[in-house]
PDB file of C-alpha atoms in Angstrom:
ATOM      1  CA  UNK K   1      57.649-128.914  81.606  1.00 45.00           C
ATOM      2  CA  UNK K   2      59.215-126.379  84.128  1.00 47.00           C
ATOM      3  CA  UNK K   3      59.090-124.057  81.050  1.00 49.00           C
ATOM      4  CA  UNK K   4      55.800-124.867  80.245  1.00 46.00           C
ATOM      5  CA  UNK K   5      54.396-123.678  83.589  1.00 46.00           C
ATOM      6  CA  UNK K   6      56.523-120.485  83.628  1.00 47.00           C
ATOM      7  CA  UNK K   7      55.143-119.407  80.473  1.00 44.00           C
ATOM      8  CA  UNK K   8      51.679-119.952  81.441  1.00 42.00           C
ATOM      9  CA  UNK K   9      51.908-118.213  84.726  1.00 43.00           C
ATOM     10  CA  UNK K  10      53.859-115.316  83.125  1.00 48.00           C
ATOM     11  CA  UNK K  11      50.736-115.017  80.487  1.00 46.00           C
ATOM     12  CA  UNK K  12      48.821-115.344  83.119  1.00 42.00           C
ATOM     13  CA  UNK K  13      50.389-112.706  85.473  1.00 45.00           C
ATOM     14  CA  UNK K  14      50.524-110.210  81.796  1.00 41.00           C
ATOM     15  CA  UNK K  15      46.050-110.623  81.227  1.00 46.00           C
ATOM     16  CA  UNK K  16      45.605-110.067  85.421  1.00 49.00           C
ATOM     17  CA  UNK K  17      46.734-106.640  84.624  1.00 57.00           C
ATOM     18  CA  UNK K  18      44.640-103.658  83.801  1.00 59.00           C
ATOM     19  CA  UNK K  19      45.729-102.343  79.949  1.00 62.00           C
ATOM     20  CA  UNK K  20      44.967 -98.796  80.220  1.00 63.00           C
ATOM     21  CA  UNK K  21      45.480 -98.219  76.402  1.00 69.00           C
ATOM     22  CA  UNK K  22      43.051 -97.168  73.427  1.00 67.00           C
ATOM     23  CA  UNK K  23      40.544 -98.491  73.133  1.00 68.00           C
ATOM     24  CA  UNK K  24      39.100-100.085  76.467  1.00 74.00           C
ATOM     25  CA  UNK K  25      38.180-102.849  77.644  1.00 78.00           C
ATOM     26  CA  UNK K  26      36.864-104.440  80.849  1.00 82.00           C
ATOM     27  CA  UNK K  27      38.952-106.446  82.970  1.00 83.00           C
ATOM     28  CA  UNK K  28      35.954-108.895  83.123  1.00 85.00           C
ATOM     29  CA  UNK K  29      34.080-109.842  80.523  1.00 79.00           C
ATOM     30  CA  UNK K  30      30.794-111.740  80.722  1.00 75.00           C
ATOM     31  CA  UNK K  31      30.977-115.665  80.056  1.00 66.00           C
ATOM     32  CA  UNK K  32      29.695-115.828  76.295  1.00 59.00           C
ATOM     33  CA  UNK K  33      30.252-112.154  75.435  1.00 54.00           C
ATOM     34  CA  UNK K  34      31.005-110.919  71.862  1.00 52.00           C
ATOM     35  CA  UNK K  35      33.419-108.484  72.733  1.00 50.00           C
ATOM     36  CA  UNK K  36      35.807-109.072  69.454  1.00 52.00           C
ATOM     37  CA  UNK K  37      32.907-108.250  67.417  1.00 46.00           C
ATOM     38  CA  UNK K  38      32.221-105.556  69.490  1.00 53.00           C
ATOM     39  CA  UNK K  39      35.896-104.115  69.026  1.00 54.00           C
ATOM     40  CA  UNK K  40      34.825-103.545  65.310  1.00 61.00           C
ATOM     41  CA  UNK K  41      32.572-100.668  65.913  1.00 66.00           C
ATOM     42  CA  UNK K  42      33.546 -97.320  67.009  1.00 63.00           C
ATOM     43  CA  UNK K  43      31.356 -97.132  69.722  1.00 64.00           C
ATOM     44  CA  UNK K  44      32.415-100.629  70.662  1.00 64.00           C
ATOM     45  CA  UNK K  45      36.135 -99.842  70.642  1.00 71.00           C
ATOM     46  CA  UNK K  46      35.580 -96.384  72.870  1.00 81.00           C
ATOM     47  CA  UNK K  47      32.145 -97.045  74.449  1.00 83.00           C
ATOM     48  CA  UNK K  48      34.408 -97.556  78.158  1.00 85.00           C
ATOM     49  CA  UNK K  49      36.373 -94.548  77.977  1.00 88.00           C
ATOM     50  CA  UNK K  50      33.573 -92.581  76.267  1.00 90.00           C
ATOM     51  CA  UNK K  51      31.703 -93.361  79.619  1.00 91.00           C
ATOM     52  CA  UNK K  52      34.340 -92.952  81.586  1.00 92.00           C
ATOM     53  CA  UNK K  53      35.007 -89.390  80.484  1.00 94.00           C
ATOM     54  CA  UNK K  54      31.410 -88.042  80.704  1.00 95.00           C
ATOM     55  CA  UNK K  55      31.550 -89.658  84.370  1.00 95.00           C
ATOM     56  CA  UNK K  56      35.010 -87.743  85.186  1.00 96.00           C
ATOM     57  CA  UNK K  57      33.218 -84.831  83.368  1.00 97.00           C
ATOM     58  CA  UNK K  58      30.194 -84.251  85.380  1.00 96.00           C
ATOM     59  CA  UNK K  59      31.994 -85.065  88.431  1.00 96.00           C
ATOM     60  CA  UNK K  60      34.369 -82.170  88.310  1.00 97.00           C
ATOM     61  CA  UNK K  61      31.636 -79.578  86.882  1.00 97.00           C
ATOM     62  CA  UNK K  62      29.984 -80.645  90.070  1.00 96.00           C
ATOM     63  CA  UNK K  63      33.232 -80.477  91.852  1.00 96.00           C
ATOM     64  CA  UNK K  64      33.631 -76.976  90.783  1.00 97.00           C
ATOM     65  CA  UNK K  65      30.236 -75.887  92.056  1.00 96.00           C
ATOM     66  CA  UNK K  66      31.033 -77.704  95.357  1.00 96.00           C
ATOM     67  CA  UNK K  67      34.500 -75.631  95.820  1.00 95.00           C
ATOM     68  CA  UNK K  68      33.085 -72.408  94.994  1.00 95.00           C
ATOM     69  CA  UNK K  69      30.057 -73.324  97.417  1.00 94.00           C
ATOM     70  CA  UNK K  70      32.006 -74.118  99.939  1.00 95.00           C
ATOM     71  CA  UNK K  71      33.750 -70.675  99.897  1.00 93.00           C
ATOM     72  CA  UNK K  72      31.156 -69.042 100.953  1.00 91.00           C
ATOM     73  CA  UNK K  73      30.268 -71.164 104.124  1.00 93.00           C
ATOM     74  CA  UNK K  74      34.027 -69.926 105.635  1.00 92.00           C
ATOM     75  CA  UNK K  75      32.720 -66.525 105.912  1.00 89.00           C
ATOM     76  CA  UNK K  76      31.953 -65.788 108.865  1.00 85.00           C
ATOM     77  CA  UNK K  77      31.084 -61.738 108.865  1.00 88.00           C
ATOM     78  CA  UNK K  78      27.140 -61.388 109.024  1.00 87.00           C
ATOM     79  CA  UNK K  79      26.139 -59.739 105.346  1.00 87.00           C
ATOM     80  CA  UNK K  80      26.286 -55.804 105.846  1.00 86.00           C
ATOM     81  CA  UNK K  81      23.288 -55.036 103.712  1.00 88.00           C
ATOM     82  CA  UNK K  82      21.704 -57.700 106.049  1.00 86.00           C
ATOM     83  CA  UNK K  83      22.686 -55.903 108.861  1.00 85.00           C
ATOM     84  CA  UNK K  84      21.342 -52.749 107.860  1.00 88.00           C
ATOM     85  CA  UNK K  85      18.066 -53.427 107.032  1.00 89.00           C
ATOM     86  CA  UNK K  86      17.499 -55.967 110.126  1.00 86.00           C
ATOM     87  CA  UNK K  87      18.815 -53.072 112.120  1.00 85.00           C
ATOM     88  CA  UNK K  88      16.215 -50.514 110.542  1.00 86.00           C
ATOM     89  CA  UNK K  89      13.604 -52.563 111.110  1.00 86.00           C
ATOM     90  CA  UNK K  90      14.618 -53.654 115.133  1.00 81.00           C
ATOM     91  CA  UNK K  91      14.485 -49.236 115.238  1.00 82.00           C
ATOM     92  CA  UNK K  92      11.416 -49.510 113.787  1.00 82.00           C
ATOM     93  CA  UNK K  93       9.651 -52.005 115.890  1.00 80.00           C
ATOM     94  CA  UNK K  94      11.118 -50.677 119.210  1.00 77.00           C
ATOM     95  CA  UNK K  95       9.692 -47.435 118.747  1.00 74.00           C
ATOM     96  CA  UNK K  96       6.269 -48.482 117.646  1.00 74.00           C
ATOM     97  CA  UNK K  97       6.476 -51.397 120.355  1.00 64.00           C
ATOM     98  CA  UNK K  98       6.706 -48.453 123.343  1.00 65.00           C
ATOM     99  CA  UNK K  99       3.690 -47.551 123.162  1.00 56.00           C
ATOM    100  CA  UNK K 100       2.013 -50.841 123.491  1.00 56.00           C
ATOM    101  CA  UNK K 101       4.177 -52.011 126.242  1.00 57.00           C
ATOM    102  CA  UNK K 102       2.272 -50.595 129.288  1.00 55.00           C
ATOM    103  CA  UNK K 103      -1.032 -52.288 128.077  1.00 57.00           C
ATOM    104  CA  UNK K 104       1.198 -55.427 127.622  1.00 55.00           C
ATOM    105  CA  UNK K 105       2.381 -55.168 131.592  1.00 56.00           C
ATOM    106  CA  UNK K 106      -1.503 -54.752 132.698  1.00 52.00           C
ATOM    107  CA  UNK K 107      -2.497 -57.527 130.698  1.00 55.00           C
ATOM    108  CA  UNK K 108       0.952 -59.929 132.061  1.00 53.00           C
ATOM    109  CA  UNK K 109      -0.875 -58.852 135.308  1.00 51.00           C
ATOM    110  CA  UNK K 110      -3.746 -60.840 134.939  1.00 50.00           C
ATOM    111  CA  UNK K 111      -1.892 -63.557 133.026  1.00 51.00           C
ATOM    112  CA  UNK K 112       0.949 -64.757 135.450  1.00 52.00           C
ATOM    113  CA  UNK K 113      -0.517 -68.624 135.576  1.00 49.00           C
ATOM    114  CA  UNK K 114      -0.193 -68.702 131.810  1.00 48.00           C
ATOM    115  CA  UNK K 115       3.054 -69.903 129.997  1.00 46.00           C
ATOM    116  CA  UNK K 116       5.603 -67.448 128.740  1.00 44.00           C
ATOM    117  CA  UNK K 117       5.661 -66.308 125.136  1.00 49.00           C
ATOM    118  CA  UNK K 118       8.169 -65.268 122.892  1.00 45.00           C
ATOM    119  CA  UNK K 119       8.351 -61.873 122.843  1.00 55.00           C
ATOM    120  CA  UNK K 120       7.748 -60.492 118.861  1.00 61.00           C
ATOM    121  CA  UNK K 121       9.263 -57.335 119.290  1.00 64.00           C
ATOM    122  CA  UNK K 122      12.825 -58.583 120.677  1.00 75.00           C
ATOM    123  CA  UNK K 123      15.419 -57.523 118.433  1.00 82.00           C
ATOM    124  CA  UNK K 124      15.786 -59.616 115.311  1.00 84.00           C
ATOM    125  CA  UNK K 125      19.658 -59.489 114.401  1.00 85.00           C
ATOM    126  CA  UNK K 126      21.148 -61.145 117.479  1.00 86.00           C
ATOM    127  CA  UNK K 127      18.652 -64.052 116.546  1.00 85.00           C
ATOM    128  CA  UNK K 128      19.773 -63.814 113.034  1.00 88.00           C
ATOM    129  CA  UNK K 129      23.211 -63.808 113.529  1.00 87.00           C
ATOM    130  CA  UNK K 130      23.416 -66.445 115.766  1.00 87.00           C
ATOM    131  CA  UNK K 131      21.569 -69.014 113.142  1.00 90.00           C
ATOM    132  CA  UNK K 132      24.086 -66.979 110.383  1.00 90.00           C
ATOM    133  CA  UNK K 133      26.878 -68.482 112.185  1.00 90.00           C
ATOM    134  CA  UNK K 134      24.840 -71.949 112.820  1.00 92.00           C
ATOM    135  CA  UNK K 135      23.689 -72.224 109.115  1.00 92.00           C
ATOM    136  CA  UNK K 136      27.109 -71.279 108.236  1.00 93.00           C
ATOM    137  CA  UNK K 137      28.799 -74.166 110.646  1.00 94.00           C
ATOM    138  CA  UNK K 138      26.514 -76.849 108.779  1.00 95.00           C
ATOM    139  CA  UNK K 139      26.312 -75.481 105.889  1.00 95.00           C
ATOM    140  CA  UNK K 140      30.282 -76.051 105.859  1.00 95.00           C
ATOM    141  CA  UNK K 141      30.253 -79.947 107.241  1.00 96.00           C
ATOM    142  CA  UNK K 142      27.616 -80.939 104.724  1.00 96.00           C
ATOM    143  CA  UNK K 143      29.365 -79.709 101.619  1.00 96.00           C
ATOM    144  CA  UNK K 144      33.076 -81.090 102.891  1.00 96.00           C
ATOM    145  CA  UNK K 145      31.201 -84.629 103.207  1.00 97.00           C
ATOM    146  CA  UNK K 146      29.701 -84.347  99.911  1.00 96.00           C
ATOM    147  CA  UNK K 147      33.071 -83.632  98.113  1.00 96.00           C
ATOM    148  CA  UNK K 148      34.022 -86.262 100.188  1.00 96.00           C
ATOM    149  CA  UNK K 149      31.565 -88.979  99.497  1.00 96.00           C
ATOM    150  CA  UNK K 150      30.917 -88.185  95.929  1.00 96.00           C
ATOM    151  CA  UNK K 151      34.783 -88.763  95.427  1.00 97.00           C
ATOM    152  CA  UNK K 152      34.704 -92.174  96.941  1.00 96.00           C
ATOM    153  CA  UNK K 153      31.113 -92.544  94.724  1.00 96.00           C
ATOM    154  CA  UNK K 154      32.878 -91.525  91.178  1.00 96.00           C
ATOM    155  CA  UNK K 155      35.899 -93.198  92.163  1.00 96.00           C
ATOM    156  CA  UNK K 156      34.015 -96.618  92.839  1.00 95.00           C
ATOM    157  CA  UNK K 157      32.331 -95.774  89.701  1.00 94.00           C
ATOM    158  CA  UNK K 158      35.000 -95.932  87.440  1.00 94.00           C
ATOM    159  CA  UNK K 159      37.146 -98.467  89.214  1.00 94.00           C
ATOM    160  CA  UNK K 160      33.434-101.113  88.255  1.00 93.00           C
ATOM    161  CA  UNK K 161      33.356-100.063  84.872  1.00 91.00           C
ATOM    162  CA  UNK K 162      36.969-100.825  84.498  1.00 91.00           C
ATOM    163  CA  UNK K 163      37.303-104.089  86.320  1.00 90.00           C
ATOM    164  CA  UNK K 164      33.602-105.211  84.887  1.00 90.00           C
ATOM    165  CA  UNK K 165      32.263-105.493  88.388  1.00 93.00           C
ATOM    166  CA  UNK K 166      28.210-105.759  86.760  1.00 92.00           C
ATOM    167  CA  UNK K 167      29.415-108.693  84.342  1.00 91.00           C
ATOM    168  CA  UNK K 168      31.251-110.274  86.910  1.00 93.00           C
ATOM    169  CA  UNK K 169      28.050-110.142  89.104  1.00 94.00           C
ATOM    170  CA  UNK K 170      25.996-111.417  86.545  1.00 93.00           C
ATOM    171  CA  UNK K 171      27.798-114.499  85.876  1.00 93.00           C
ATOM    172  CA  UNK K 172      27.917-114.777  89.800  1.00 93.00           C
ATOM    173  CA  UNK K 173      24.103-114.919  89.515  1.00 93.00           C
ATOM    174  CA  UNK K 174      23.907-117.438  86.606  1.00 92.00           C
ATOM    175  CA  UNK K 175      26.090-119.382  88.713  1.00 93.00           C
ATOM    176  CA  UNK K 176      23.579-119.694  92.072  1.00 93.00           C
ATOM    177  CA  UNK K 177      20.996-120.001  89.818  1.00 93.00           C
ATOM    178  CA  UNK K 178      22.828-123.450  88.241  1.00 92.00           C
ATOM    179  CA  UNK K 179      22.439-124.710  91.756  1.00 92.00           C
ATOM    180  CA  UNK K 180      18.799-124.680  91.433  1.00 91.00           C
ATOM    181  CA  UNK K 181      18.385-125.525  87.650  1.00 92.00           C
ATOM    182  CA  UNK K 182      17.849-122.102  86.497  1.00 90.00           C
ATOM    183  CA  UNK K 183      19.282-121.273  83.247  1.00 89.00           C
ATOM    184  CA  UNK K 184      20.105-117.995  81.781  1.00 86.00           C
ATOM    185  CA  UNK K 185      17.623-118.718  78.806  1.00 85.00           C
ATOM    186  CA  UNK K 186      15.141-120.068  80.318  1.00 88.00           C
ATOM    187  CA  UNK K 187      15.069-118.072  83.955  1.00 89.00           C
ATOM    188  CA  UNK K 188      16.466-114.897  82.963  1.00 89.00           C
ATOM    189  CA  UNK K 189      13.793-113.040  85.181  1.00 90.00           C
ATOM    190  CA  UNK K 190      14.889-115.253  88.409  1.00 91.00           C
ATOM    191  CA  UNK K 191      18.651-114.693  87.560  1.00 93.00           C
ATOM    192  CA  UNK K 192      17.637-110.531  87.046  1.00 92.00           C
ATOM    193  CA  UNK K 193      16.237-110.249  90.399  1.00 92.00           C
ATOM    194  CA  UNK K 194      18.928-112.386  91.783  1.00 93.00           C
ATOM    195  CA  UNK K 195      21.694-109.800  90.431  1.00 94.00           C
ATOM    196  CA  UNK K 196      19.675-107.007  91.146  1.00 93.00           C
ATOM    197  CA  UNK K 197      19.363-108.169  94.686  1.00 93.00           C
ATOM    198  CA  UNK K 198      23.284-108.842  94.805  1.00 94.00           C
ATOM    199  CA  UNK K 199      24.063-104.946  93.661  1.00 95.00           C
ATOM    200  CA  UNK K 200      21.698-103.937  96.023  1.00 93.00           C
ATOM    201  CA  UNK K 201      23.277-105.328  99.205  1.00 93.00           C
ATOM    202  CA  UNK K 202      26.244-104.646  97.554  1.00 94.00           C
ATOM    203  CA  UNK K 203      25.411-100.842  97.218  1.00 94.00           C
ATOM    204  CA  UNK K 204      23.904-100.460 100.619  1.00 94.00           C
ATOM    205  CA  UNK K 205      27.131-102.115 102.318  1.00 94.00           C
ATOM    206  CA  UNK K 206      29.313 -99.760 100.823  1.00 95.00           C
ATOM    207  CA  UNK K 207      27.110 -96.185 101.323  1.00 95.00           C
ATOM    208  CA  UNK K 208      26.397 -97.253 105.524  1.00 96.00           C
ATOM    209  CA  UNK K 209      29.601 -95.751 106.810  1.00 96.00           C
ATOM    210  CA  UNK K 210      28.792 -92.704 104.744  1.00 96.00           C
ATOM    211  CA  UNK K 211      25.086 -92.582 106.104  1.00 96.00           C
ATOM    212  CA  UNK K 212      26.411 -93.646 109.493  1.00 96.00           C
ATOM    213  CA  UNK K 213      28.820 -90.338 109.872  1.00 96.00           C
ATOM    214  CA  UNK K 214      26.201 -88.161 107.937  1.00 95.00           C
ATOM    215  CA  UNK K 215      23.500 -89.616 110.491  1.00 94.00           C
ATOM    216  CA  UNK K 216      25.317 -89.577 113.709  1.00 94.00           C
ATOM    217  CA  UNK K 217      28.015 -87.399 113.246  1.00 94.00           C
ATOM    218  CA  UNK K 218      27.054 -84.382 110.941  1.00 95.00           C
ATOM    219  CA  UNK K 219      23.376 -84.152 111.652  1.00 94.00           C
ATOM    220  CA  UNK K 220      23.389 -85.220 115.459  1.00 92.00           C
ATOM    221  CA  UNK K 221      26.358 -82.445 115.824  1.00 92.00           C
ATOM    222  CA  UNK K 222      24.147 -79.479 114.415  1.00 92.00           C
ATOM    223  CA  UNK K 223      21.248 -80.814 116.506  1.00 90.00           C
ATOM    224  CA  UNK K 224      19.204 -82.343 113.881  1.00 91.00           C
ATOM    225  CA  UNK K 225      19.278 -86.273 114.523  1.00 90.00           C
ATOM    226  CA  UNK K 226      16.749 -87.556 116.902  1.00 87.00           C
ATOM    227  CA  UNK K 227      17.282 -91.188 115.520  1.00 89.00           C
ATOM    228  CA  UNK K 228      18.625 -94.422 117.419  1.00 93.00           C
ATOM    229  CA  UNK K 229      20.804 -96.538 115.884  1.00 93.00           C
ATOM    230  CA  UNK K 230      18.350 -99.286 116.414  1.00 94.00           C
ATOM    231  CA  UNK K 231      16.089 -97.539 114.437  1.00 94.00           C
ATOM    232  CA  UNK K 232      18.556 -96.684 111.496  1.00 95.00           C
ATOM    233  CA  UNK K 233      19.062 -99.896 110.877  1.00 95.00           C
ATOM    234  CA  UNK K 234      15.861-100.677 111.484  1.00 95.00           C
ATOM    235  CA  UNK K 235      14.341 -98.603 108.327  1.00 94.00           C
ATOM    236  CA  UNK K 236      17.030 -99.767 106.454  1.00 93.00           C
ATOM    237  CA  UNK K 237      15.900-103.532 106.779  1.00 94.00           C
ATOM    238  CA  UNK K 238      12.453-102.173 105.891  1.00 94.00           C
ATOM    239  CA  UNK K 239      13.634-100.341 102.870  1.00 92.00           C
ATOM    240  CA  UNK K 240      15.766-103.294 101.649  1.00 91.00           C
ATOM    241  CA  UNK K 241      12.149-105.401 102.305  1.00 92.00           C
ATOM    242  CA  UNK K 242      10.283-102.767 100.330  1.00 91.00           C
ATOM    243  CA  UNK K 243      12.602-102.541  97.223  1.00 89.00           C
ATOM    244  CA  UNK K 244      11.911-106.560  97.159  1.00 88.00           C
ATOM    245  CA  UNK K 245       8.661-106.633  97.527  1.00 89.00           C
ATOM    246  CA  UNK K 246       7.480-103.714  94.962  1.00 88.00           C
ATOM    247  CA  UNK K 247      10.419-103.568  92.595  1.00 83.00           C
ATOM    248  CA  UNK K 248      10.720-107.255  92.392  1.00 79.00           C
ATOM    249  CA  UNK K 249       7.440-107.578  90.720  1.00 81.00           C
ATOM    250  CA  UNK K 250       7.763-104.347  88.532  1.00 80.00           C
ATOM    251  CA  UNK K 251      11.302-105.707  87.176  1.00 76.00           C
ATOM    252  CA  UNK K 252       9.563-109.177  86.442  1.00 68.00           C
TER     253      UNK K 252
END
């Protein structure tokens, strides 16, 4: 008996593991599947690691464009031809401007109660070059959080497809349905929106901290958040209400 139950948790401990070898196959497999039959078919016996592949694949090409992106936000020297041409036309503007500028000071005259104005003929490149360096600043914290976060996304990608996360869900779903007398035959559209309403929370638990930092971090930094945290999660509720109330229907 003692050597009974070692066996069984030693066979048990050996199909807990991953196998990582040609072809694969889910961790997971959904109650019912025919995943021997599958096996038989090329596409069944590499269909995993097929999709796998073109996932790693269009990550890195991505990647790639990312890197060489983000090269060009760590320079910090305003563009020369830039420079020049801005600078022409500042030469430009000042000289033609001079001869305006007396009627300009009669006019202010009679105008004092009035708000102040921009003035159109200040000098263009110090305003450029100060939103050069600004676009260059956020320019270089939004594409380090998208290497970062679409890591983490192809990364949690592959790690569900290997560990069939979606099948395991979907029996999940079959299962709170049998608490209410759904079956999978003949409630298949209650059990859909039930697992589509599990990978939903599911999927918006996991991206807040990412939308947190990229809301109140990244984008209140550079000036552009005017949002309360109230009303983050606020429009998130509302969006979560939304995708039930008009995809709901369209899935049924």
């Amino acid at each position: 008996l003692e050597r009974s139950k070692i066996l069984y948790l030693r066979d048990l401990s050996i199909r807990s593991t991953m196998d990582f070898t040609l072809p694969l196959t889910p961790q997971y497999t959904q109650t019912g599947g025919t995943t021997k039959a599958a096996a038989t078919t090329l596409f069944g016996q590499y269909a995993v690691a097929a999709t796998i592949l073109f996932t790693l694949a269009v990550f890195l090409f991505e990647a790639y464009l990312n890197f060489r992106q983000r090269k060009s936000y760590h320079k910090t020297d305003f563009p020369r031809e830039l420079e020049t041409t801005v600078g022409n036309i500042d030469r430009e503007t000042k000289s033609t401007a001079s001869a305006a500028a007396e009627k300009r000071e009669d006019s202010s005259k009679s105008n004092n109660d009035k708000k102040d104005k921009v003035d159109r003929n200040a000098p263009l490149l110090p305003q450029l070059k100060s939103k050069f360096s600004n676009a260059q600043s956020y320019g270089l914290d939004k594409i380090n959080f998208s290497i970062f976060s679409s890591t983490y996304a192809v990364t949690e990608e592959v790690v569900f497809l290997l560990y069939g996360f979606l099948p395991y869900v979907w029996d999940k779903a079959c299962n709170i349905g049998a608490k209410y007398g759904w079956t999978e035959t003949d409630n298949e559209i209650k059990i859909t929106l039930l697992f589509l309403g599990i990978v939903t929370i599911f999927g918006t638990i996991t991206s807040l901290p990412f939308e947190l930092y990229s809301t109140f971090e990244i984008e209140k930094k550079h000036g552009f958040n005017k949002q309360t945290l109230g009303l983050f999660f606020t429009d998130k509720l509302k969006g979560l209400a939304l995708t039930a109330v008009f995809g709901g229907p369209f899935v049924a």
